[in-house]
XYZ file of C-alpha atoms in Angstrom:
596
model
C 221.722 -66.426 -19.096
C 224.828 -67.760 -20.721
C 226.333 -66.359 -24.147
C 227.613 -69.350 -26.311
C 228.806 -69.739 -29.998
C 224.897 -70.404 -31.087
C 223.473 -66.679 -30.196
C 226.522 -64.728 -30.553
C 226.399 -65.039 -34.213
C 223.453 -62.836 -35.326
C 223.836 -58.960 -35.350
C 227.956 -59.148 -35.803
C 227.623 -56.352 -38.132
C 226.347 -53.781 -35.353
C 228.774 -55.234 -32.519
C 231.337 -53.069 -32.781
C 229.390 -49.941 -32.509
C 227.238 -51.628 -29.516
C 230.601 -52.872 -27.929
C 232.106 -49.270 -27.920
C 228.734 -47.348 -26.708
C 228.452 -50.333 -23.370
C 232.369 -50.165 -22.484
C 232.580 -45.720 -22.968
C 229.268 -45.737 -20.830
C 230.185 -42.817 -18.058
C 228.736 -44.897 -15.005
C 230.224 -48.060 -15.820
C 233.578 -46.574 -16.079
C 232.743 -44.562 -12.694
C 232.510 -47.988 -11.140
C 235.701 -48.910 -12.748
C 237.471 -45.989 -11.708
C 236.196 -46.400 -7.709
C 237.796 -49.864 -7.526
C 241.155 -47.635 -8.088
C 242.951 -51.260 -9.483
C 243.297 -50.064 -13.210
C 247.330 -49.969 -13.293
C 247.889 -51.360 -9.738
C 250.408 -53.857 -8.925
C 249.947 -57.760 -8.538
C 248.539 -58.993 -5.391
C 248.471 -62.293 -3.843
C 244.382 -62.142 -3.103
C 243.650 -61.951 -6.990
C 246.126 -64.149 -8.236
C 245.479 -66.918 -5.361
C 241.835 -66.894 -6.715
C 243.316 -66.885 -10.272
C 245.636 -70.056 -9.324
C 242.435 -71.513 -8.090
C 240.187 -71.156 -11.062
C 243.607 -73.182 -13.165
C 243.833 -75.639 -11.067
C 240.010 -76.986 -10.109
C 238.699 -76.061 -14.143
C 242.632 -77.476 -15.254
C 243.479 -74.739 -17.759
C 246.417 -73.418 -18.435
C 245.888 -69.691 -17.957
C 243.729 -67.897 -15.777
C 242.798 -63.937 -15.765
C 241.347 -61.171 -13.605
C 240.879 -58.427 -16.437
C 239.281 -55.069 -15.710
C 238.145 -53.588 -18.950
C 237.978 -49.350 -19.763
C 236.852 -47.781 -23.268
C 240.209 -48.746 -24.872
C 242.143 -52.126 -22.980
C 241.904 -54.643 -20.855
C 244.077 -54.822 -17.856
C 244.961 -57.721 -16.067
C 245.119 -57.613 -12.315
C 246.057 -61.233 -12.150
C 247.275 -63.154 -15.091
C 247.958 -66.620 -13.905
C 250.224 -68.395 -16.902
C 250.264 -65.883 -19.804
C 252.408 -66.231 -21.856
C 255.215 -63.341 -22.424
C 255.520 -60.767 -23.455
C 251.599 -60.229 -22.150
C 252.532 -61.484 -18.848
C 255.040 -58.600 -18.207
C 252.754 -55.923 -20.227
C 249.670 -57.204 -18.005
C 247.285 -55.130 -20.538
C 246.091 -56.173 -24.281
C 244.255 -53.822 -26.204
C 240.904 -54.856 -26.767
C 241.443 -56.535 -30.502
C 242.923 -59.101 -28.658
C 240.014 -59.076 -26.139
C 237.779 -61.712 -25.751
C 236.619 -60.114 -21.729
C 235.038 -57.368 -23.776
C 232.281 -59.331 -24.692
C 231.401 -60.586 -21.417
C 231.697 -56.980 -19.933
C 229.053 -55.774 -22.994
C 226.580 -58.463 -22.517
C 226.908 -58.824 -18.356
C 226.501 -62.265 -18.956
C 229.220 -65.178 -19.297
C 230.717 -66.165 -22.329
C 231.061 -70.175 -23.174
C 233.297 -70.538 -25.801
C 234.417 -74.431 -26.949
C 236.980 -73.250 -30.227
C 237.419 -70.092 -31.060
C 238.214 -70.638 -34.251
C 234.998 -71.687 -35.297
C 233.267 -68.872 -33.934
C 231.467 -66.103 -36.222
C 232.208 -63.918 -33.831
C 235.452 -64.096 -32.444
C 237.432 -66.257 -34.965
C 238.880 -62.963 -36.098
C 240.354 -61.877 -32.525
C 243.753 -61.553 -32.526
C 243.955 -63.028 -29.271
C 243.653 -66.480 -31.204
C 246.397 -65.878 -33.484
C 248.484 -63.972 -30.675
C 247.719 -65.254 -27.325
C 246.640 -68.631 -28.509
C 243.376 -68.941 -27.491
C 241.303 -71.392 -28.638
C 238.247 -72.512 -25.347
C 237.257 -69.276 -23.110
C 235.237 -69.048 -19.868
C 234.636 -66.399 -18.845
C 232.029 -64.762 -15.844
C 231.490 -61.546 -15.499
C 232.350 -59.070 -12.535
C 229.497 -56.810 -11.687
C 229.757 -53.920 -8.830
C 227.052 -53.634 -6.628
C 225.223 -50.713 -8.084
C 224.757 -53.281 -11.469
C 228.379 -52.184 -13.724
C 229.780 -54.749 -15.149
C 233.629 -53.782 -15.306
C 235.683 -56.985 -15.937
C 235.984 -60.403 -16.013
C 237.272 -63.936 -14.392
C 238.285 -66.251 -16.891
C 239.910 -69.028 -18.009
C 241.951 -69.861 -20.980
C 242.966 -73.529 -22.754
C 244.670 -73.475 -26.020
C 243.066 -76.641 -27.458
C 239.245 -76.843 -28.233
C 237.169 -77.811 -24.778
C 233.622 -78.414 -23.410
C 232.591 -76.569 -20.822
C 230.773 -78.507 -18.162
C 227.872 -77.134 -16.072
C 229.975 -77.903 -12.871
C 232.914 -75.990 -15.054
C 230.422 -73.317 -14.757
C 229.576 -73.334 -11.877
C 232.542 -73.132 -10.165
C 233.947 -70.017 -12.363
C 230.776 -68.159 -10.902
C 231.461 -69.457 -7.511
C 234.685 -67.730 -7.418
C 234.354 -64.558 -9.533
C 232.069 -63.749 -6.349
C 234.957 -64.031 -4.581
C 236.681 -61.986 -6.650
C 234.279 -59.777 -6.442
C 234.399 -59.197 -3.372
C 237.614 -58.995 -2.529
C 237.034 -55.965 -5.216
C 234.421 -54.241 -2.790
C 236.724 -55.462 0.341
C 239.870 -53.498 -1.197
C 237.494 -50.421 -2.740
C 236.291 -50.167 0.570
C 239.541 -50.347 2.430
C 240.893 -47.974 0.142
C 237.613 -45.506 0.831
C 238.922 -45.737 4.416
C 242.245 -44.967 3.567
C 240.991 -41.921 1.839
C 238.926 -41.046 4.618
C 241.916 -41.618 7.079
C 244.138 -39.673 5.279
C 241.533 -36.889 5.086
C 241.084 -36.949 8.718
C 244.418 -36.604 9.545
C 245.083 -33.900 6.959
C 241.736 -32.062 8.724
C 243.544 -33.124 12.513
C 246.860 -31.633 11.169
C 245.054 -28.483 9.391
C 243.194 -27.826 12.410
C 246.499 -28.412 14.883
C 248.122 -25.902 12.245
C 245.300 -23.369 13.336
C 245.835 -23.761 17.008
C 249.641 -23.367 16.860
C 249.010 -20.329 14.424
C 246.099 -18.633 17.021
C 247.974 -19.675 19.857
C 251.182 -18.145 18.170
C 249.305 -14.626 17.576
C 247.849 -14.797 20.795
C 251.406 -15.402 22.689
C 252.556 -12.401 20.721
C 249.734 -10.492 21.699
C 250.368 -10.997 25.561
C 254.094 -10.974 25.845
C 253.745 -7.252 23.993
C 251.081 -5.983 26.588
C 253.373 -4.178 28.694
C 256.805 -4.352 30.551
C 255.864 -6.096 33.621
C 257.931 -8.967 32.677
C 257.031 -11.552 35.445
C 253.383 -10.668 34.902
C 253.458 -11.127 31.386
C 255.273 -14.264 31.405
C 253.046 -15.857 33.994
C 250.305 -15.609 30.891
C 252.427 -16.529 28.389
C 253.078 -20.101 30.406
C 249.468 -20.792 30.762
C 248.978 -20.073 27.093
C 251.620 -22.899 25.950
C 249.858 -25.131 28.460
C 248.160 -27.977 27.376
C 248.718 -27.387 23.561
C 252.736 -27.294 23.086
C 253.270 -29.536 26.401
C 252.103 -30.551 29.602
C 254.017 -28.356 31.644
C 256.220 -25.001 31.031
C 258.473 -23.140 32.952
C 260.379 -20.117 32.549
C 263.990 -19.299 34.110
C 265.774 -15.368 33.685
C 269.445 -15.417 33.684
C 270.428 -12.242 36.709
C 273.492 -10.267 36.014
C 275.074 -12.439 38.875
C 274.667 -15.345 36.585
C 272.516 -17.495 37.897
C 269.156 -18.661 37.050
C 265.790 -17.313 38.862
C 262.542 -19.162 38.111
C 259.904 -16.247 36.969
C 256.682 -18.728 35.871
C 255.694 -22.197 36.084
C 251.992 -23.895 34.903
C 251.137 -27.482 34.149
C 247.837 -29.402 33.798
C 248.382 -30.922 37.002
C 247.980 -28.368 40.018
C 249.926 -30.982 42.262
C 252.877 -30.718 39.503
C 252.702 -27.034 39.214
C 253.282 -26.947 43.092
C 256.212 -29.127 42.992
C 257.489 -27.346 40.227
C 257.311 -24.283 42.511
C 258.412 -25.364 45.485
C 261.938 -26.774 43.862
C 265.309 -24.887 44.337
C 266.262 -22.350 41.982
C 268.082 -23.784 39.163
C 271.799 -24.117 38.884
C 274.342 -20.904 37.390
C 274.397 -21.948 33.511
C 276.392 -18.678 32.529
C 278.912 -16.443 33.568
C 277.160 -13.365 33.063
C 279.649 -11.427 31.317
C 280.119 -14.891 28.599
C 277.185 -14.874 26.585
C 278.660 -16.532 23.424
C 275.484 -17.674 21.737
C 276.635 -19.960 19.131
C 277.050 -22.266 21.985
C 274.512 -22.229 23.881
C 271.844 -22.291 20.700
C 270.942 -25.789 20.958
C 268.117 -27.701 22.837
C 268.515 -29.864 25.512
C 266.465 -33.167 24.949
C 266.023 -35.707 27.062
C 262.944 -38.450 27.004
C 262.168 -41.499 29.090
C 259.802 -43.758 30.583
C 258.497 -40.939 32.632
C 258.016 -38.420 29.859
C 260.296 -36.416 27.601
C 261.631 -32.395 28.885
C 262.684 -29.927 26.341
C 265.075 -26.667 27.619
C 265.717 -24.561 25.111
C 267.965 -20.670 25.810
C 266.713 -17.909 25.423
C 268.568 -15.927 23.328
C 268.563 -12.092 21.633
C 271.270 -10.554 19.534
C 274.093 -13.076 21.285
C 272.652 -12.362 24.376
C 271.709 -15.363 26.835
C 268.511 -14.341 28.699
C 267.433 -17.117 30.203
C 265.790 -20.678 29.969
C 262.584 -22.272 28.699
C 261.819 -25.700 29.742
C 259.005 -27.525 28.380
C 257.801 -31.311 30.399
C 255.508 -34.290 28.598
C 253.847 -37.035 30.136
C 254.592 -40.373 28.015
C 251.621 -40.342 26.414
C 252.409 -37.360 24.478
C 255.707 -37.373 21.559
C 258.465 -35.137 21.484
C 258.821 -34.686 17.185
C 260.344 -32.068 15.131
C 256.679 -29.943 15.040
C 256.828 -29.459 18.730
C 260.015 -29.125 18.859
C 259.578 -26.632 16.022
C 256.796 -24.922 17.836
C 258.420 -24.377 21.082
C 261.124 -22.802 19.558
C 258.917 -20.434 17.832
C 257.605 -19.554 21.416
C 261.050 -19.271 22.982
C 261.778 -16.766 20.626
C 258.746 -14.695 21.245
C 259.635 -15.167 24.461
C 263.054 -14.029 24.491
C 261.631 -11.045 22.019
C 259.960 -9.906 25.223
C 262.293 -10.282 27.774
C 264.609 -8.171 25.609
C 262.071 -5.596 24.659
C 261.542 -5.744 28.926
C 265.186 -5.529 29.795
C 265.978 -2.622 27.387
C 262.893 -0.656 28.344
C 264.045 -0.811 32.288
C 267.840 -0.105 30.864
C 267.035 2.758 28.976
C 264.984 4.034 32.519
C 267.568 3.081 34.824
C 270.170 4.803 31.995
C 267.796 8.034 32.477
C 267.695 7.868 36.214
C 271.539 7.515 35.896
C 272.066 10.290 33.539
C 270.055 12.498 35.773
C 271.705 11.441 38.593
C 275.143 11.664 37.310
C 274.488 15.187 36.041
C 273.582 16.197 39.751
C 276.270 14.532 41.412
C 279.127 15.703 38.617
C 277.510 19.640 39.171
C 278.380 19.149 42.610
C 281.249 17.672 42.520
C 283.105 19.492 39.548
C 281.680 22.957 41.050
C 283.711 22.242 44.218
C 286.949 22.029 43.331
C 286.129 24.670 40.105
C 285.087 27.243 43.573
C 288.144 26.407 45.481
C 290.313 27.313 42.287
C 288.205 29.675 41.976
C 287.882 31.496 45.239
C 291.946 30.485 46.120
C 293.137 32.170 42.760
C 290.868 35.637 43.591
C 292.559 35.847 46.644
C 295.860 35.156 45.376
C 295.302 38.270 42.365
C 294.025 40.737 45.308
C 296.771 39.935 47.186
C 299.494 40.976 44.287
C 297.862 44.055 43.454
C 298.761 45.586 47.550
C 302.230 46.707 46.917
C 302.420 47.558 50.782
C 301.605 44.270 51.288
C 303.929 41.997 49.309
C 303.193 38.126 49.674
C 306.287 35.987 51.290
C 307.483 32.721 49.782
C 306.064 30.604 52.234
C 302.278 32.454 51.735
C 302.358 31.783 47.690
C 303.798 28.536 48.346
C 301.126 27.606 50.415
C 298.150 28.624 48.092
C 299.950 27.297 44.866
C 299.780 23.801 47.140
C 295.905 24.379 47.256
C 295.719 25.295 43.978
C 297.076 21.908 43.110
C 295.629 19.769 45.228
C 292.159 20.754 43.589
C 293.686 20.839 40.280
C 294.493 17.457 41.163
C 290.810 16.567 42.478
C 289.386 18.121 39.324
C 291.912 15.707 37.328
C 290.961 12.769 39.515
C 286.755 13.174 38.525
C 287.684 13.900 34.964
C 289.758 10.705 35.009
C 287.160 9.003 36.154
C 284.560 9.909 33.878
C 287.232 8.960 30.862
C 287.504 5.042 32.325
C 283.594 5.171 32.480
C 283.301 5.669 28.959
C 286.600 3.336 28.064
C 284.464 0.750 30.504
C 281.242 0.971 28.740
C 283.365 0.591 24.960
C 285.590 -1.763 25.793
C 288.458 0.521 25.546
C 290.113 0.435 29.014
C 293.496 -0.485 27.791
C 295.206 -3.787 29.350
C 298.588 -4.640 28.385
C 300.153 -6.962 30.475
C 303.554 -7.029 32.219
C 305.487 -8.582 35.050
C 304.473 -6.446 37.973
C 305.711 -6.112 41.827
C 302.788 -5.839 43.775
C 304.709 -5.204 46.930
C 306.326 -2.161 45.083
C 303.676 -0.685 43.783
C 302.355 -1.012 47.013
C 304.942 0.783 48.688
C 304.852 3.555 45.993
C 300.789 4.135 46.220
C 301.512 4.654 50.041
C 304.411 6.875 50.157
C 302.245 9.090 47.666
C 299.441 9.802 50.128
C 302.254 11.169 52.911
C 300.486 14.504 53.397
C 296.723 12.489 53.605
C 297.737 10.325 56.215
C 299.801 13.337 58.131
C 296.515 13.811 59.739
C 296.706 12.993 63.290
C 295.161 9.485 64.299
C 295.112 8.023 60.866
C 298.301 5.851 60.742
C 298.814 3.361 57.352
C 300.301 -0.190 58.595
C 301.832 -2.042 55.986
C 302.605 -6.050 55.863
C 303.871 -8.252 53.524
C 305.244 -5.575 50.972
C 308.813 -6.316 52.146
C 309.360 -9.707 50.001
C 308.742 -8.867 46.218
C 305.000 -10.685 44.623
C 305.343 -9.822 40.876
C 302.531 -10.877 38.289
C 301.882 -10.738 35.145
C 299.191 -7.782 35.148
C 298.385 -3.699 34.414
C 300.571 -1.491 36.666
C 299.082 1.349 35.645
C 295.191 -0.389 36.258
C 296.402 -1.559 39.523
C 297.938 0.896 40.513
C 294.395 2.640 40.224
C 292.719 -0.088 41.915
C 295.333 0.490 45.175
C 294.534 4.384 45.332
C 290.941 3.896 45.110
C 291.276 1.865 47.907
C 293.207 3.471 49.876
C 290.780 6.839 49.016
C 287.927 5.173 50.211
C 289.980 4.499 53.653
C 290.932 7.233 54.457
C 287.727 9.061 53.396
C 285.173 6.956 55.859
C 287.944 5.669 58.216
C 287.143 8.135 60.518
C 290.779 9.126 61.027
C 291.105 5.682 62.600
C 294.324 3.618 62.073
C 294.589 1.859 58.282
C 296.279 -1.986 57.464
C 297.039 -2.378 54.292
C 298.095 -6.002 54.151
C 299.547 -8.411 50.973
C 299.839 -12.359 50.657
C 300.698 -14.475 48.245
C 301.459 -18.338 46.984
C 302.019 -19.819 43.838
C 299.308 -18.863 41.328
C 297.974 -16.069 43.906
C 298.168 -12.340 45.263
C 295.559 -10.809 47.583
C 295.416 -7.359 48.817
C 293.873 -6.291 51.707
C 292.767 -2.724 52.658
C 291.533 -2.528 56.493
C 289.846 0.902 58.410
C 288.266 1.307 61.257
C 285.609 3.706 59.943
C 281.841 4.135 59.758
C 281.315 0.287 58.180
C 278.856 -0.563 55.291
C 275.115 -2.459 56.293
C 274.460 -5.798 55.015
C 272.001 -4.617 52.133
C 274.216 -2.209 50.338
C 277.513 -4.342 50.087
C 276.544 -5.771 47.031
C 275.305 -2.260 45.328
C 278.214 -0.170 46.352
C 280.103 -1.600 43.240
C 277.858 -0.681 40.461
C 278.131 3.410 38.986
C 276.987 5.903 41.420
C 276.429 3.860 44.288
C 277.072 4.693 47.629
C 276.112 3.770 50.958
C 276.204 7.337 52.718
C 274.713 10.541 51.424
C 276.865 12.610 49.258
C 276.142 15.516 50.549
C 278.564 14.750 53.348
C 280.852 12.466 50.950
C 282.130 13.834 47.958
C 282.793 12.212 44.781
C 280.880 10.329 41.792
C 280.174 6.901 43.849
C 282.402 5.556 40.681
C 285.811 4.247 42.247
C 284.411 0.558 43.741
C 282.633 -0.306 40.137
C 285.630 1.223 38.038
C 288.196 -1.326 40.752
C 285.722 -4.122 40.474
C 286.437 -3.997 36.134
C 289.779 -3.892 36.535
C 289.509 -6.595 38.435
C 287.408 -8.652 36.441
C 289.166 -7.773 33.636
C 292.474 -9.313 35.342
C 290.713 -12.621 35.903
C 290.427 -11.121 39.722
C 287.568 -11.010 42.074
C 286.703 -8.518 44.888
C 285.179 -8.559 48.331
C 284.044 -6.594 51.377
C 283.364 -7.296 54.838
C 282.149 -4.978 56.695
C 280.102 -4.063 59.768
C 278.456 -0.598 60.656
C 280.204 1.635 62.978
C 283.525 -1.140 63.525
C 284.902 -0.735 59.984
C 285.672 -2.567 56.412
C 287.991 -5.045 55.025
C 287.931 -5.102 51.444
C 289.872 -7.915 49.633
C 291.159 -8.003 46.071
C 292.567 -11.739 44.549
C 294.205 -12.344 41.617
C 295.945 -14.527 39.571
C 299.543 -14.425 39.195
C 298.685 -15.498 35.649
C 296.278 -13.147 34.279
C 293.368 -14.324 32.452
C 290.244 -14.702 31.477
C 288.396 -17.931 31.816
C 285.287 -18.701 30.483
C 282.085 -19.218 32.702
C 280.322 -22.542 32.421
C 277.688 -22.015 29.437
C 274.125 -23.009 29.408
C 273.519 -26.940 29.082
């Protein structure tokens, strides 16, 4: 039914009441609000149809107005004239829409001037209207919630065909209403579905998190532990994970390996260890605190350190096929497991260091007993003798006797100062306080000087000290006082498992190079303890028929080190051992290649 001039005049004096009670109805403005376009830009689907409407009915101005309980907005507002064309809203005094939106019906209107009803609209006076069609846009569940119409501003008849085509294409309008209601009800839903994927991804990295933490504090069998912790990451941080542990030698041993793929996981075993990535005794951690990223047709890999209190531990690496992304939330996330996973090596490492610091403690305090209690008896057993002695008048000592047990009595004097020296450098070792000033040093003196001062050692018949290369002078810029410690040690160690066999102590040098030499022909070391016999108390013979703390290789071995130096041995059980010190003319210490 169509609304004209004719049947809009009666009941004008109740309109306005009518008019407010239709457009403040709660499910019409429902409907309105579920289109979400009240105070949405211009688009290009509305105002096409709004061109459209112009151009076939040939009026100046057409509208696609959405009316609330206060204004009419215009969601296309083809040739308005300013300023309503920038404002895009009237309120509804200067509404003519409102009508059609109260009655559901369209609204003919030939001048509005003459009409009882809307002759008093400001929109004449303001906007200029004067003919108005208008159709009216109804949602599907029957709410009328705005118009299409168009404007002339001289009087006009509307034609049937005029008609027509205005309804034609506010069902267009219409739907492309619905069409963009329902696209953004997908949107919605999207969104909401991705917020729920996210939310629930959030719950699996915070379980799997808690559960990580939960294994790698189980218990201190570190390879065991880890193994789980690898099959935990896998699938849901990456496709593959691997785990490498940095060994005081500095290089890197692989501890645990899992990936989807069982054929991939055995590859991944069967590779070579990976490559040194830190000196051990470098483990400056604000370089090496980075991630290594790399990501390619094949897949992306993530290595990240792991790192505790400036302390390189080892290496994480993390594969993905190329179906899967490498963002900042995994990235984010496997950092949060290296972390816990370096937590748990250290927690691991300083549980077996504060054991092995027992077992050394208790060892120590058995071996220092022993040896301290030896020379303490000698002293002990030499000065009794010596008091008895005075105290027999009829028997007074002669020079030579007193000379000869003051000479014991300081040769264990000197062994007792030779174990309480070395106790002092193994707590200047462990602080960091083993003094190193540097100074240009003969090596071929010092040498000499070390060897004339064990004359009555090597007076023992068969052991003979050959010396080469001392002649010419090799100076350096090192210790003499930590050398010459590192030479006597040597030299000790000679003569004590030579066997009384023949010594060579033998010196080269070039350019930016000295190495020392110290040769017996004693009882040899076996393959397996040549690397051990330099840490603190090791030794490979018994010490009940060796004496000393098993201290003198690992306190030469720092010095060495600590010179920019290295140390060797060759050796052979039963034919002897060659143990060779280089250093640099140059001292210094160079850095280690870091982790990469």
């Amino acid at each position: 039914m169509v609304s004209s001039e004719r049947d809009e005049g009666a009941g004008t004096e109740d309109a306005p009441l009518e008019l407010q009670r239709i457009l403040r109805r709660e499910s019409r403005l429902e409907a309105l609000r579920r289109t979400a376009l009240m105070d949405t830009p211009a688009e290009e689907a509305f105002d096409r149809l709004s061109r459209l409407a112009t151009r076939v009915l040939d009026a100046p101005v057409g509208l696609v107005s959405l009316v609330d309980g206060e204004r009419q907005f215009f969601k296309s507002c083809v040739g308005l004239p300013a300023p309503w064309c920038d404002l895009r809203q009237t309120p509804l005094t200067h509404s003519f829409c409102m009508h059609v939106v109260a009655s559901g019906k369209p609204l003919i209107v030939q001048d509005a001037r003459q009409h009882p009803l809307l002759r008093d609209n400001l929109a004449v006076d303001h906007l200029g209207v004067v003919a108005y069609l208008g159709m009216p846009l109804t949602a599907s569940e029957g709410e009328t919630i705005g118009t299409l119409c168009v404007i002339d501003t001289q009087p006009r008849v509307w034609t049937d065909e005029n008609l027509y085509v205005l309804e034609e294409l506010s069902v267009s309008v219409m739907k492309e209403i619905e069409l963009r209601a329902i696209r953004e009800l997908e949107a919605r839903a999207l969104e909401a579905q991705v917020a729920g994927a996210e939310a629930e991804a959030a719950r699996q990295r915070f379980a799997l998190l808690a559960e990580l933490s939960a294994v790698l504090a189980e218990g201190f069998d570190l390879r065991a532990v880890l193994a789980r912790a690898v099959r935990l990451v896998v699938p849901l941080v990456a496709d593959g994970c691997s785990v490498a542990l940095l060994e005081a030698e500095g290089r890197l041993r692989r501890v645990a390996v899992a990936h989807e793929d069982p054929r991939e996981e055995a590859r991944l075993r069967s590779l070579p260890e990976p490559p040194a990535l830190i000196s051990p005794d470098r483990l400056d951690a604000h370089r090496v605190t980075r991630h290594v990223r790399l990501t390619g047709p094949g897949g992306a890999l993530l290595r990240l350190p792991l790192t505790s209190h400036s302390r390189v531990l080892g290496a994480v690496t993390f594969s993905l096929g190329p179906t899967r992304s490498l963002g900042e939330i995994e990235v984010s996330l496997a950092e949060d497991v290296a972390r816990r996973m370096a937590m748990a090596v250290e927690n691991a490492r300083l549980y077996e260091e504060s054991r092995e610091a027992t077992l050394l403690r208790d060892k120590f305090l058995s071996i220092a007993s022993h040896e301290l209690r030896t020379p303490l008896t000698a002293l002990g057993l030499q000065s009794r003798m010596l008091l008895r002695d005075t105290r027999h008048p009829e028997r007074p000592l002669s020079p030579e006797v007193i000379a000869r047990k003051a000479q014991v009595l300081c040769r264990q004097v000197e062994r007792l100062g030779h174990l309480v020296d070395e106790l002092l450098d193994i707590s200047r070792i462990a602080q960091g306080h083993l003094s190193f000033p540097l100074e240009d040093v003969d090596l071929a003196e010092l040498v000499r000087d070390v060897a004339a001062s064990f004359r009555e050692e090597l007076a023992n018949p068969g052991i003979r000290l050959v010396l080469s290369g001392v002649d010419a002078p090799v100076v350096g810029r090192w210790n003499r006082l930590r050398l010459e410690q590192v030479v006597v040690n040597l030299l000790t160690n000679a003569i004590k498992y030579g066997r009384g066999r023949p010594i060579a102590l033998e010196l080269k040098a070039d350019e930016a190079h000295a190495w020392l030499a110290v040769r017996d022909e004693g009882i040899g070391i076996a393959p397996r303890d040549q690397a051990r016999i330099f840490e603190r108390f090791e030794r490979a013979v018994s010490e009940q028929h060796y004496s000393g703390f098993g201290l003198g290789l690992w306190i030469v071995r720092e010095i060495i080190q600590r010179l920019g130096g290295t140390i060797s041995v060759n050796s052979s059980p039963g034919v002897g051992s060659a143990f060779t010190v280089e250093l640099p003319r140059v001292s210094s210490r160079l850095p280690g290649p870091l982790l990469h």
